CSV table of N, CA and C in Angstrom, one decimal:
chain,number,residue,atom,x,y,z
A,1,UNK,N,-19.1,8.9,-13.8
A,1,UNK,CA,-18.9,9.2,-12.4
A,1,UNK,C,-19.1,10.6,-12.1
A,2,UNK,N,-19.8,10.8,-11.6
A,2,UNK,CA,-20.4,12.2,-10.4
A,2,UNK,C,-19.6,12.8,-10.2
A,3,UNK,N,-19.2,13.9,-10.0
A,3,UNK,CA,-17.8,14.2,-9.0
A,3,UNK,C,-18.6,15.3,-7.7
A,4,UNK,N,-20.2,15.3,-7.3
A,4,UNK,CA,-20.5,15.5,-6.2
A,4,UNK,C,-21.0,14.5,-5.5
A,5,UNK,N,-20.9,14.9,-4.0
A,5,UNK,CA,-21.5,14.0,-3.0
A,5,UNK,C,-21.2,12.3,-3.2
A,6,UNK,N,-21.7,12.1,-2.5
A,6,UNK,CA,-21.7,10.3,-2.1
A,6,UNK,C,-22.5,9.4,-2.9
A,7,UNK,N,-22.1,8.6,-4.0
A,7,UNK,CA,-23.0,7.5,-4.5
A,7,UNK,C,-22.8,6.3,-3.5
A,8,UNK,N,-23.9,5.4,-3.5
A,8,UNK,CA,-23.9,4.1,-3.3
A,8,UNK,C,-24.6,3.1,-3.9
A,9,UNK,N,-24.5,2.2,-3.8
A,9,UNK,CA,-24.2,0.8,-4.6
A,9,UNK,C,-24.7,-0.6,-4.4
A,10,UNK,N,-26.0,-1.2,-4.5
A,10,UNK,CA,-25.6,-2.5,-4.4
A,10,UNK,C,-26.5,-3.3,-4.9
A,11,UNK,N,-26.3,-5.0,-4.5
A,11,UNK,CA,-26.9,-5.7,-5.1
A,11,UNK,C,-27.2,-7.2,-4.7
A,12,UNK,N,-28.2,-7.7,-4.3
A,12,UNK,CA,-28.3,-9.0,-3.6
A,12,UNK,C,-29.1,-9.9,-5.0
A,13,UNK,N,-28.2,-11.3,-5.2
A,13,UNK,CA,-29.2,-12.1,-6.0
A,13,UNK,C,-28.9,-13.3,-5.1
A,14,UNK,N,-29.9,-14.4,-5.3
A,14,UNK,CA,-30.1,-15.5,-4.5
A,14,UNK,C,-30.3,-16.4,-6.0
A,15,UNK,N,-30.0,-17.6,-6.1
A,15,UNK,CA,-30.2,-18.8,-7.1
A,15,UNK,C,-31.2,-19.9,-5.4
A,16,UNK,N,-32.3,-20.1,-6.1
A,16,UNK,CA,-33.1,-21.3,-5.4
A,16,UNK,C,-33.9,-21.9,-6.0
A,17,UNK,N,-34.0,-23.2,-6.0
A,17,UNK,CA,-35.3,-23.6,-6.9
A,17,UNK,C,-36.2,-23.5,-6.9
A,18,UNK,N,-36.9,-23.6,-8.5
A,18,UNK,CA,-38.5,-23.0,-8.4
A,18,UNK,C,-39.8,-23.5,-7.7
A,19,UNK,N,-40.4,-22.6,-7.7
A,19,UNK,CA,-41.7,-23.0,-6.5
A,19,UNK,C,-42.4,-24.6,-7.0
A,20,UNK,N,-41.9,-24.9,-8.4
A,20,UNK,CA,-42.8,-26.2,-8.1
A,20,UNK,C,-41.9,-27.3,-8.1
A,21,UNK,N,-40.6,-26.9,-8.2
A,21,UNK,CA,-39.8,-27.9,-7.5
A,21,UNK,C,-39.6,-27.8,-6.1
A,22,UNK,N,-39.6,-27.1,-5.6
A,22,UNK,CA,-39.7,-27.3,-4.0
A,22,UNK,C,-40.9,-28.1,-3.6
A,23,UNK,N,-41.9,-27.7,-4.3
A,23,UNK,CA,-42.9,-28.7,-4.2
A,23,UNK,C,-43.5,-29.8,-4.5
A,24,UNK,N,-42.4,-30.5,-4.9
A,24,UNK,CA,-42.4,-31.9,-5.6
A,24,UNK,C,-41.7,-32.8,-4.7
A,25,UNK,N,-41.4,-34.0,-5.3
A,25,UNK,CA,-41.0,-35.2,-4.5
A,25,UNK,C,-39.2,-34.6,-4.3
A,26,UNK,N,-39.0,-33.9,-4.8
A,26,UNK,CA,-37.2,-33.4,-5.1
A,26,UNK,C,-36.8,-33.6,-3.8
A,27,UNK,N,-35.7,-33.6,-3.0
A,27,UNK,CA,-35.2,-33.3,-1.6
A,27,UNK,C,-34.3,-31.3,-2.0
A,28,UNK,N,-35.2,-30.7,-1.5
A,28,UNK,CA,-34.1,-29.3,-1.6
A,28,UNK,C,-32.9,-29.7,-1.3
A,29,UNK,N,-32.0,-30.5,-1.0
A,29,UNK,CA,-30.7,-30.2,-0.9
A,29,UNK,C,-30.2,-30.7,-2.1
A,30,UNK,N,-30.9,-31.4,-3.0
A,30,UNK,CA,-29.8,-31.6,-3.8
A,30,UNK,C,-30.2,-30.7,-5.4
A,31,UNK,N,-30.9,-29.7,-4.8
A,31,UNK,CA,-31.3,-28.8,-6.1
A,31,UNK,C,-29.8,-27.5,-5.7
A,32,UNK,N,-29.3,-27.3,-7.0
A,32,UNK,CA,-28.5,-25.6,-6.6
A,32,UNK,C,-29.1,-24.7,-6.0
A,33,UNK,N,-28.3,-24.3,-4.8
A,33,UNK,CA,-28.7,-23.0,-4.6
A,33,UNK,C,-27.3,-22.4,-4.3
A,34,UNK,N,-27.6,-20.5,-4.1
A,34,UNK,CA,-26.7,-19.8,-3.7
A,34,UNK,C,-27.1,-18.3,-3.6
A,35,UNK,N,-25.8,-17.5,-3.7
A,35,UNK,CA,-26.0,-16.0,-3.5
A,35,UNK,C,-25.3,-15.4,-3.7
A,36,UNK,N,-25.0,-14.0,-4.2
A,36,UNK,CA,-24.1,-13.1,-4.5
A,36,UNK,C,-24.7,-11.5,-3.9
A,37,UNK,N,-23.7,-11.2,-3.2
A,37,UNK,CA,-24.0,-10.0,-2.5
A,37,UNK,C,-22.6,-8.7,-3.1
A,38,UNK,N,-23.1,-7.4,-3.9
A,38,UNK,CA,-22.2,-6.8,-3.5
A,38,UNK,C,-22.7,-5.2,-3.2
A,39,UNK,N,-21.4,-4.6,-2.8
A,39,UNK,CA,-21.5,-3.1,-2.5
A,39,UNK,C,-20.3,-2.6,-3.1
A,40,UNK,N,-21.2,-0.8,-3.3
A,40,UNK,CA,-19.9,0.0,-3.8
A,40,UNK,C,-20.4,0.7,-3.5
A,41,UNK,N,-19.2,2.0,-3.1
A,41,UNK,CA,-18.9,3.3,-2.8
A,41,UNK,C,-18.5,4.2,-3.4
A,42,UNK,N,-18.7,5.6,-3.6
A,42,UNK,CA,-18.2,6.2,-4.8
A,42,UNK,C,-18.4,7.5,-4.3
A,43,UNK,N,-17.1,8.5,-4.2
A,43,UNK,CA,-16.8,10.0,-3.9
A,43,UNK,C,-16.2,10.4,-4.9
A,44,UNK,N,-16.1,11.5,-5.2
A,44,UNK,CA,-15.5,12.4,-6.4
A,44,UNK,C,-14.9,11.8,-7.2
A,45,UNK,N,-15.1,10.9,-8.2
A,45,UNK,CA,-14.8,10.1,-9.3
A,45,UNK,C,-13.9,8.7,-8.5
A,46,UNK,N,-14.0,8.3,-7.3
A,46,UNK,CA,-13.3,7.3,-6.5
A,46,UNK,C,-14.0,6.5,-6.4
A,47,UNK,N,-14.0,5.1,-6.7
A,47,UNK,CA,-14.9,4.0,-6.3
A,47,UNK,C,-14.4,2.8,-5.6
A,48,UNK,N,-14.9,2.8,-4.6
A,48,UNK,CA,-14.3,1.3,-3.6
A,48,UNK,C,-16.0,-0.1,-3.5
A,49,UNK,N,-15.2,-0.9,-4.0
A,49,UNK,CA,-16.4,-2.2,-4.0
A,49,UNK,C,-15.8,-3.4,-3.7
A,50,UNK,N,-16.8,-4.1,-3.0
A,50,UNK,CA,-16.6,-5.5,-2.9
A,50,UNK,C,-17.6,-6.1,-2.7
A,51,UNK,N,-17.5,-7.5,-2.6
A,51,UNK,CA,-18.6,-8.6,-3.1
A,51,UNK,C,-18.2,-10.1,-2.3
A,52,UNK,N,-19.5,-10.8,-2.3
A,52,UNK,CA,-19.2,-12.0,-1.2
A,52,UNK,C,-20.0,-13.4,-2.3
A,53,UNK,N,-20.1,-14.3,-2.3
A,53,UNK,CA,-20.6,-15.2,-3.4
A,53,UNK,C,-20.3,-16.4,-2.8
A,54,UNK,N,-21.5,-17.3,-2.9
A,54,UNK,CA,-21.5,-18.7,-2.6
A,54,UNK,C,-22.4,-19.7,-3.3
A,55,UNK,N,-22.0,-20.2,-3.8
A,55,UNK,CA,-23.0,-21.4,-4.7
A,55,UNK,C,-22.8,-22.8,-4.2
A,56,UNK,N,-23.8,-23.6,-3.9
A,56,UNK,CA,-23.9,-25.0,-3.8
A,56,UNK,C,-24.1,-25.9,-5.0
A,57,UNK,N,-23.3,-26.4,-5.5
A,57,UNK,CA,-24.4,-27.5,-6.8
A,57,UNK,C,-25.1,-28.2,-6.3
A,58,UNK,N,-25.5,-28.4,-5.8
A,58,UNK,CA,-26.7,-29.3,-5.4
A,58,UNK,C,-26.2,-31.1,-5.2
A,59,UNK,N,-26.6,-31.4,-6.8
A,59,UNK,CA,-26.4,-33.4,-6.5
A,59,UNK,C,-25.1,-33.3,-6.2
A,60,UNK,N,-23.8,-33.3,-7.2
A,60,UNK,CA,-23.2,-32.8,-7.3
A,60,UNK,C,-22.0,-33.0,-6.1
A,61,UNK,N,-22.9,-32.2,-5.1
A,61,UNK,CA,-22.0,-31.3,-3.7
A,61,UNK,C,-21.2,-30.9,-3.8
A,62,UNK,N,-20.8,-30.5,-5.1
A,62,UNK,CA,-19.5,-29.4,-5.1
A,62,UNK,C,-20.4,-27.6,-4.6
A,63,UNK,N,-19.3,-26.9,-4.1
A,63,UNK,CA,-19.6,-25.8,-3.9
A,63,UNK,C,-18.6,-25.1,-3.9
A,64,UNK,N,-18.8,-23.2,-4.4
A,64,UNK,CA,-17.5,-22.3,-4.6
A,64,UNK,C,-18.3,-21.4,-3.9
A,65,UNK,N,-17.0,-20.8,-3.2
A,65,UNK,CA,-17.2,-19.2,-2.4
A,65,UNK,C,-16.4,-18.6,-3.1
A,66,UNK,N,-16.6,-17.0,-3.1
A,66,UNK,CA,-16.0,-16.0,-3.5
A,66,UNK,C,-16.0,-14.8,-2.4
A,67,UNK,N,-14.9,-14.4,-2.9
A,67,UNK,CA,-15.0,-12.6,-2.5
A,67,UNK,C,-13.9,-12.2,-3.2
A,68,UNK,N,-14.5,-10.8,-3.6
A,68,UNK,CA,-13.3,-10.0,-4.2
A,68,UNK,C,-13.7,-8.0,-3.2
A,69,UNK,N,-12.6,-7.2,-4.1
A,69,UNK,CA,-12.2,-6.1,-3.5
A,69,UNK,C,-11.9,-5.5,-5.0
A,70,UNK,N,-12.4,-4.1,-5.2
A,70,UNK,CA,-12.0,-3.2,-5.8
A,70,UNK,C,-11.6,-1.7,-6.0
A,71,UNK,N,-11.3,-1.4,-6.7
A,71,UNK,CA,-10.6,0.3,-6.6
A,71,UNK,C,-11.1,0.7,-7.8
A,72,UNK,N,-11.3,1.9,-8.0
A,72,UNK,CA,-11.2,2.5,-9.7
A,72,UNK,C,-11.7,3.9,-9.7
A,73,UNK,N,-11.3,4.8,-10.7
A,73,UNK,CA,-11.5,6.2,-10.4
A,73,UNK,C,-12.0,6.5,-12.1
A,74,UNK,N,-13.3,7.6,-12.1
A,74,UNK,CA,-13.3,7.8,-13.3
A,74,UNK,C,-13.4,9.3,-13.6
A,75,UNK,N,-13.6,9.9,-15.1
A,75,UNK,CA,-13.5,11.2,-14.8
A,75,UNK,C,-14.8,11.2,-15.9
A,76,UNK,N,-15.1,12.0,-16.6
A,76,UNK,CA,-15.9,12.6,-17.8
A,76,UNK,C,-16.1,11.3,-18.8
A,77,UNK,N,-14.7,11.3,-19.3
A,77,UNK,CA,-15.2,10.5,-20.7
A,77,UNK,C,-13.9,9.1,-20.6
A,78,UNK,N,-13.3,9.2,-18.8
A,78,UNK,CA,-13.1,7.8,-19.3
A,78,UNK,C,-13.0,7.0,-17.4
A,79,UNK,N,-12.3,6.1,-17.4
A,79,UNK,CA,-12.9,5.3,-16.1
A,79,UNK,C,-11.7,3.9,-16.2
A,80,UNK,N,-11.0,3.6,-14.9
A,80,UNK,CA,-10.1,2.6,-15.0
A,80,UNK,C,-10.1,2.1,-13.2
A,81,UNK,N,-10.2,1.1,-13.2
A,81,UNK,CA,-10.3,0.2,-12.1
A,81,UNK,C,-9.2,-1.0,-11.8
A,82,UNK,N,-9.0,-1.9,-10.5
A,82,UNK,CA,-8.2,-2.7,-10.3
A,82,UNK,C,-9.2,-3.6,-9.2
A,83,UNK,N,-9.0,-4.8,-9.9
A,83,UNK,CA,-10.0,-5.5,-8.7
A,83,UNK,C,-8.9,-6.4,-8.4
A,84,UNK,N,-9.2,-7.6,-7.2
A,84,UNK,CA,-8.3,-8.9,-6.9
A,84,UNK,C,-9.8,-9.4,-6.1
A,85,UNK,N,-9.5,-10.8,-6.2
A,85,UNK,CA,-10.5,-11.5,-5.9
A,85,UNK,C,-9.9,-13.2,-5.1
A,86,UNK,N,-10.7,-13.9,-4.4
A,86,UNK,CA,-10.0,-15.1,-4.6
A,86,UNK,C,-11.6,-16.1,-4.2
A,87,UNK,N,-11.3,-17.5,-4.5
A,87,UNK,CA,-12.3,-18.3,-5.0
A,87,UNK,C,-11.8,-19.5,-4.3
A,88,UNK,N,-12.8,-20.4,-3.4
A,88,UNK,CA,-12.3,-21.3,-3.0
A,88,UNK,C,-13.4,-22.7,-3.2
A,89,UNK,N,-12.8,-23.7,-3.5
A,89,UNK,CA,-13.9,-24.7,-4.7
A,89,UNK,C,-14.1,-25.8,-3.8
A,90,UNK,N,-14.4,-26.8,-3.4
A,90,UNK,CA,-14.9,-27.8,-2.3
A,90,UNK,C,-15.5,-28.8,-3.4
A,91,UNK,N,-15.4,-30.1,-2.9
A,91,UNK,CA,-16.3,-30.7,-3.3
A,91,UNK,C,-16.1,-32.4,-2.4
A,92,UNK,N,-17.2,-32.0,-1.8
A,92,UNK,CA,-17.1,-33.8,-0.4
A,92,UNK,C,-16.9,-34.9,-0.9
A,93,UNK,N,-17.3,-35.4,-2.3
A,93,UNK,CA,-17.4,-36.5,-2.8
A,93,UNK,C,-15.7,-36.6,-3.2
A,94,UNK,N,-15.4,-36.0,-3.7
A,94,UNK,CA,-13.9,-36.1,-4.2
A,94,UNK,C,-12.6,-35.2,-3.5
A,95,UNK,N,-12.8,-35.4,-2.1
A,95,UNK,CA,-11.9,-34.2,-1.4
A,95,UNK,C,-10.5,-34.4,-2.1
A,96,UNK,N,-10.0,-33.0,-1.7
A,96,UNK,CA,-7.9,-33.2,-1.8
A,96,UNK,C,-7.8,-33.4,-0.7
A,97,UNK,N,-6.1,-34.3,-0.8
A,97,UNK,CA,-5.2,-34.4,0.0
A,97,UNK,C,-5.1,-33.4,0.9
A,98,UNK,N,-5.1,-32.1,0.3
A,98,UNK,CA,-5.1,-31.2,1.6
A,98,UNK,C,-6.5,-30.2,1.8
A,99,UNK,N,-6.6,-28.9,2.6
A,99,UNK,CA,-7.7,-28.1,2.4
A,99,UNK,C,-7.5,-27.8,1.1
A,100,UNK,N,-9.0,-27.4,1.1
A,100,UNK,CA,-8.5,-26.6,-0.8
A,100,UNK,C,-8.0,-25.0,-1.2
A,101,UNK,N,-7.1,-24.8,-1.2
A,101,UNK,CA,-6.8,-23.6,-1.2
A,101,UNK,C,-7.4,-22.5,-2.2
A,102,UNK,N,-7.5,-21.3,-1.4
A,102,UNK,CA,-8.1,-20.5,-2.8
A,102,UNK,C,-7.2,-20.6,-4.2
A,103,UNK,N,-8.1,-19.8,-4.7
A,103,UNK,CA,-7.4,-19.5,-5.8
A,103,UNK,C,-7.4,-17.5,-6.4
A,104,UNK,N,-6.8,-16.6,-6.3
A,104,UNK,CA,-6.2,-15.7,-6.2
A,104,UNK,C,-6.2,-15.2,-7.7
A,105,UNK,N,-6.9,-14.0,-7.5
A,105,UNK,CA,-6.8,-13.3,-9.3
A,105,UNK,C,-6.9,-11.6,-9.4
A,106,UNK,N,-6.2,-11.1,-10.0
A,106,UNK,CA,-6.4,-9.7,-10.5
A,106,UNK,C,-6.3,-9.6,-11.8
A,107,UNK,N,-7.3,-8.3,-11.6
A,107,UNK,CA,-8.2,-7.5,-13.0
A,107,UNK,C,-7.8,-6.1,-13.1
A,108,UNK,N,-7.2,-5.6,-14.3
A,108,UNK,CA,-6.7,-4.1,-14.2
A,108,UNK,C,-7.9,-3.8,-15.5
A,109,UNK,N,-8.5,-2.6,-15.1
A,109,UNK,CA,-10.0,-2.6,-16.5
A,109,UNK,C,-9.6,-1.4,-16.9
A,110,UNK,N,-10.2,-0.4,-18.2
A,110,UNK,CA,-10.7,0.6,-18.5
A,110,UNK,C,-11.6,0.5,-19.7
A,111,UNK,N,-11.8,2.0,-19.6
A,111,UNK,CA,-12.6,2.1,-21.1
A,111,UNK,C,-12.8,3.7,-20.9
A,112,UNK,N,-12.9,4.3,-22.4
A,112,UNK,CA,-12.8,5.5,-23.0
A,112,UNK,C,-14.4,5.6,-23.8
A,113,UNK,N,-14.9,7.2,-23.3
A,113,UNK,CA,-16.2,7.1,-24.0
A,113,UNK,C,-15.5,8.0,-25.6
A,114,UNK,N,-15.4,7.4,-26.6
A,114,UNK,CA,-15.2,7.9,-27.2
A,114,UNK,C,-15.9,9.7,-28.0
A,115,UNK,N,-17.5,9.2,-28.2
A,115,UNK,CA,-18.6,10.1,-28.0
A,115,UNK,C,-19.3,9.9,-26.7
A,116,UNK,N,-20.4,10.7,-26.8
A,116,UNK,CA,-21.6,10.1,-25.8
A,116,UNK,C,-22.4,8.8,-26.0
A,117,UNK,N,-22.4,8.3,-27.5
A,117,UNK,CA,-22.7,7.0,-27.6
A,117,UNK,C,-22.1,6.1,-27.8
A,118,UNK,N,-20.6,6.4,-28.0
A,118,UNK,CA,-19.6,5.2,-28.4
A,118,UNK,C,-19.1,5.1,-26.9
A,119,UNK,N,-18.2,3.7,-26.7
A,119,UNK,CA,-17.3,3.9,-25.8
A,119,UNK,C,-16.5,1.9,-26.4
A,120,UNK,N,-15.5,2.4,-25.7
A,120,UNK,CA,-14.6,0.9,-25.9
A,120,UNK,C,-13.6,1.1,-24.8
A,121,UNK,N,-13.6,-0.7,-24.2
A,121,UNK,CA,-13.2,-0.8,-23.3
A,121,UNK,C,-12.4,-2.4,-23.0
A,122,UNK,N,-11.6,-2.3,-21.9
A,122,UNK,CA,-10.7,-3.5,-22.0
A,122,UNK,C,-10.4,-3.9,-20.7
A,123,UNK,N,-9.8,-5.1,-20.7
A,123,UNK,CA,-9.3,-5.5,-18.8
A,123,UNK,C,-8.2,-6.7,-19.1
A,124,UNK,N,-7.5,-6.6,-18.4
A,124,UNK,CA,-6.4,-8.1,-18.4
A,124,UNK,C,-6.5,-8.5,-16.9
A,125,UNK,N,-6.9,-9.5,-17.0
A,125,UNK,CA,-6.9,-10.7,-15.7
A,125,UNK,C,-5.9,-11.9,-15.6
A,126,UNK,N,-5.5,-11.7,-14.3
A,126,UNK,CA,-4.0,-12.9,-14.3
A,126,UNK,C,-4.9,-13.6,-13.1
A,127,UNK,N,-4.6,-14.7,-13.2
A,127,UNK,CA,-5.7,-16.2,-11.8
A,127,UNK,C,-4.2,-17.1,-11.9
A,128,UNK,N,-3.5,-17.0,-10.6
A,128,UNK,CA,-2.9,-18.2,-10.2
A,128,UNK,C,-3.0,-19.4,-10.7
A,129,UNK,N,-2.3,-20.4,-10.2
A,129,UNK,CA,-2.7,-21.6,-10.5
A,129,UNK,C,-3.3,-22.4,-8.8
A,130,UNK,N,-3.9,-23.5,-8.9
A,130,UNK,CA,-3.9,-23.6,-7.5
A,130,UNK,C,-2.9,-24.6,-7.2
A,131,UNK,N,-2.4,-24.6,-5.6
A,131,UNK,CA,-1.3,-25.1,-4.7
A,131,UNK,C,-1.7,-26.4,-4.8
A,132,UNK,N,-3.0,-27.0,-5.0
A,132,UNK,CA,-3.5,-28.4,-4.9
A,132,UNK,C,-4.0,-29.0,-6.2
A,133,UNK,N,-3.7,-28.9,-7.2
A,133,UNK,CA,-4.9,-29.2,-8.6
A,133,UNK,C,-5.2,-30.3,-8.3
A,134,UNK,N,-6.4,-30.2,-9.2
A,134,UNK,CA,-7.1,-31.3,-9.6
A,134,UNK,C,-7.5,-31.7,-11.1
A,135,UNK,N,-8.0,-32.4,-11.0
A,135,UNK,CA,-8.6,-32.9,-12.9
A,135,UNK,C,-9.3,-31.5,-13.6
A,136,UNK,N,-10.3,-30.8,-12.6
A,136,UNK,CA,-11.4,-30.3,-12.7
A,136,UNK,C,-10.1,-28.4,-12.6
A,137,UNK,N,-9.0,-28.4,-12.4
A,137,UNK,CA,-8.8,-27.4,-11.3
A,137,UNK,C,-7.2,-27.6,-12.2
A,138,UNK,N,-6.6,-27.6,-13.3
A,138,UNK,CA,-5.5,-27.7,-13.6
A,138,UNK,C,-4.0,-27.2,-13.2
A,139,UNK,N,-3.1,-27.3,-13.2
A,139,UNK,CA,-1.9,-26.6,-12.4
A,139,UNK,C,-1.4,-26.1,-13.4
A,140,UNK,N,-2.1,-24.7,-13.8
A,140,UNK,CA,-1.7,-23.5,-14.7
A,140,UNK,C,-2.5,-22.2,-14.5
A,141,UNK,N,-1.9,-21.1,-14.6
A,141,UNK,CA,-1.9,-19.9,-14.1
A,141,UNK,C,-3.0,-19.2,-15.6
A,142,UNK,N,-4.0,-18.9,-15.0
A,142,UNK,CA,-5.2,-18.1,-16.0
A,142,UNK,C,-4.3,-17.0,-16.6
A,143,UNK,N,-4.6,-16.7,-17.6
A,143,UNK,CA,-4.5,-15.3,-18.0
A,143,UNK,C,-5.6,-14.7,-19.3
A,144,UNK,N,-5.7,-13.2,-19.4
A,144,UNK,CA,-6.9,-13.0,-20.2
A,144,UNK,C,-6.9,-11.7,-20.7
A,145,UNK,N,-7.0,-11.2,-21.8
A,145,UNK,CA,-7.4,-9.9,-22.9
A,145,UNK,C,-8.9,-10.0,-23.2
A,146,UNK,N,-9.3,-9.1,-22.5
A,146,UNK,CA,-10.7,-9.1,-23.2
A,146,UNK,C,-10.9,-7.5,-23.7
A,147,UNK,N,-11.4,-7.3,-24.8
A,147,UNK,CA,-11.8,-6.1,-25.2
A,147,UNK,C,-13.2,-6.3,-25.5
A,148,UNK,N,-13.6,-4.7,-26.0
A,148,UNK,CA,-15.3,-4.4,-26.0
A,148,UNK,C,-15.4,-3.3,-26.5
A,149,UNK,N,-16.7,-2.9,-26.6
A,149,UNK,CA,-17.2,-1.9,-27.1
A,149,UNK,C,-18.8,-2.0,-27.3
A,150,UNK,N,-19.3,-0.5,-27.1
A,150,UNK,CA,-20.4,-0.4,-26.6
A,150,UNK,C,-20.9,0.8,-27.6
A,151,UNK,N,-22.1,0.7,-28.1
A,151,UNK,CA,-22.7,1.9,-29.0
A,151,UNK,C,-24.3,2.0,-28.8
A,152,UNK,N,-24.7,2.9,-27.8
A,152,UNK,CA,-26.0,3.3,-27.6
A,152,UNK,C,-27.0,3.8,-28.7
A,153,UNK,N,-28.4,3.3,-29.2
A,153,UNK,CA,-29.3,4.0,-30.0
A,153,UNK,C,-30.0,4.7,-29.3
């Protein structure tokens, strides 16, 4: 992280099917498609980001949206962030009883450069349970340790 001036940030991907499926007997609607859009912002070791995400399955017809929000500040040789996010899952063939309610999660991350080529890093993520389960969608509350590490040649 910089600690002059203003960085910015971003990133658009699209999932569509390939050119010679679209050009086949297929019906485009029932091939996946989607998209993920995000942006970030970043002042003197400050970073603000978020992100938007929608995927269709295709045959399927299930589909998930997303959006999340982030924070995180870094300095020289280390960097820690806080995201929350929430996810909302559909599917026509097998509706719930009610709308489908999101589903709701935060991420606390860091990592330490140890050298210039080392660095290790970690994040705990907690995800609700949702208000409505399903088979696919259980009524239990995520939770997660993930560690890492990174060594440049």
């Amino acid at each position: 992280a910089g600690s002059k001036g203003v960085s910015l940030g971003g990133s658009v991907r699209s999932l569509a099917p390939a050119a010679a499926e679209r050009t086949a007997s297929i019906d485009p609607s029932l091939a996946p498609s989607g998209y993920n859009f995000d942006l970030s912002v970043g002042y003197r070791g400050v970073q603000l980001s978020g992100g938007m995400s929608r995927v269709d399955g295709g045959i399927g017809g299930r589909s998930r949206q997303g959006v999340d929000v982030g924070l995180g500040y870094g300095a020289r040789n280390w960097q820690a962030a806080i995201q929350a996010s929430a996810e909302r899952d559909s599917n026509p063939l097998s509706p719930r009883v009610a709308s489908p309610d999101p589903r709701y999660s935060l991420e606390a991350s860091g990592a330490l450069a140890l050298s210039p080529r080392v660095s290790v890093g970690g994040s705990l993520r907690y995800r609700l349970a949702p208000e409505n389960p399903t088979p696919l969608d259980p009524d239990k509350d995520d939770r997660a340790v993930m560690l890492g590490g990174a060594v440049a040649f």
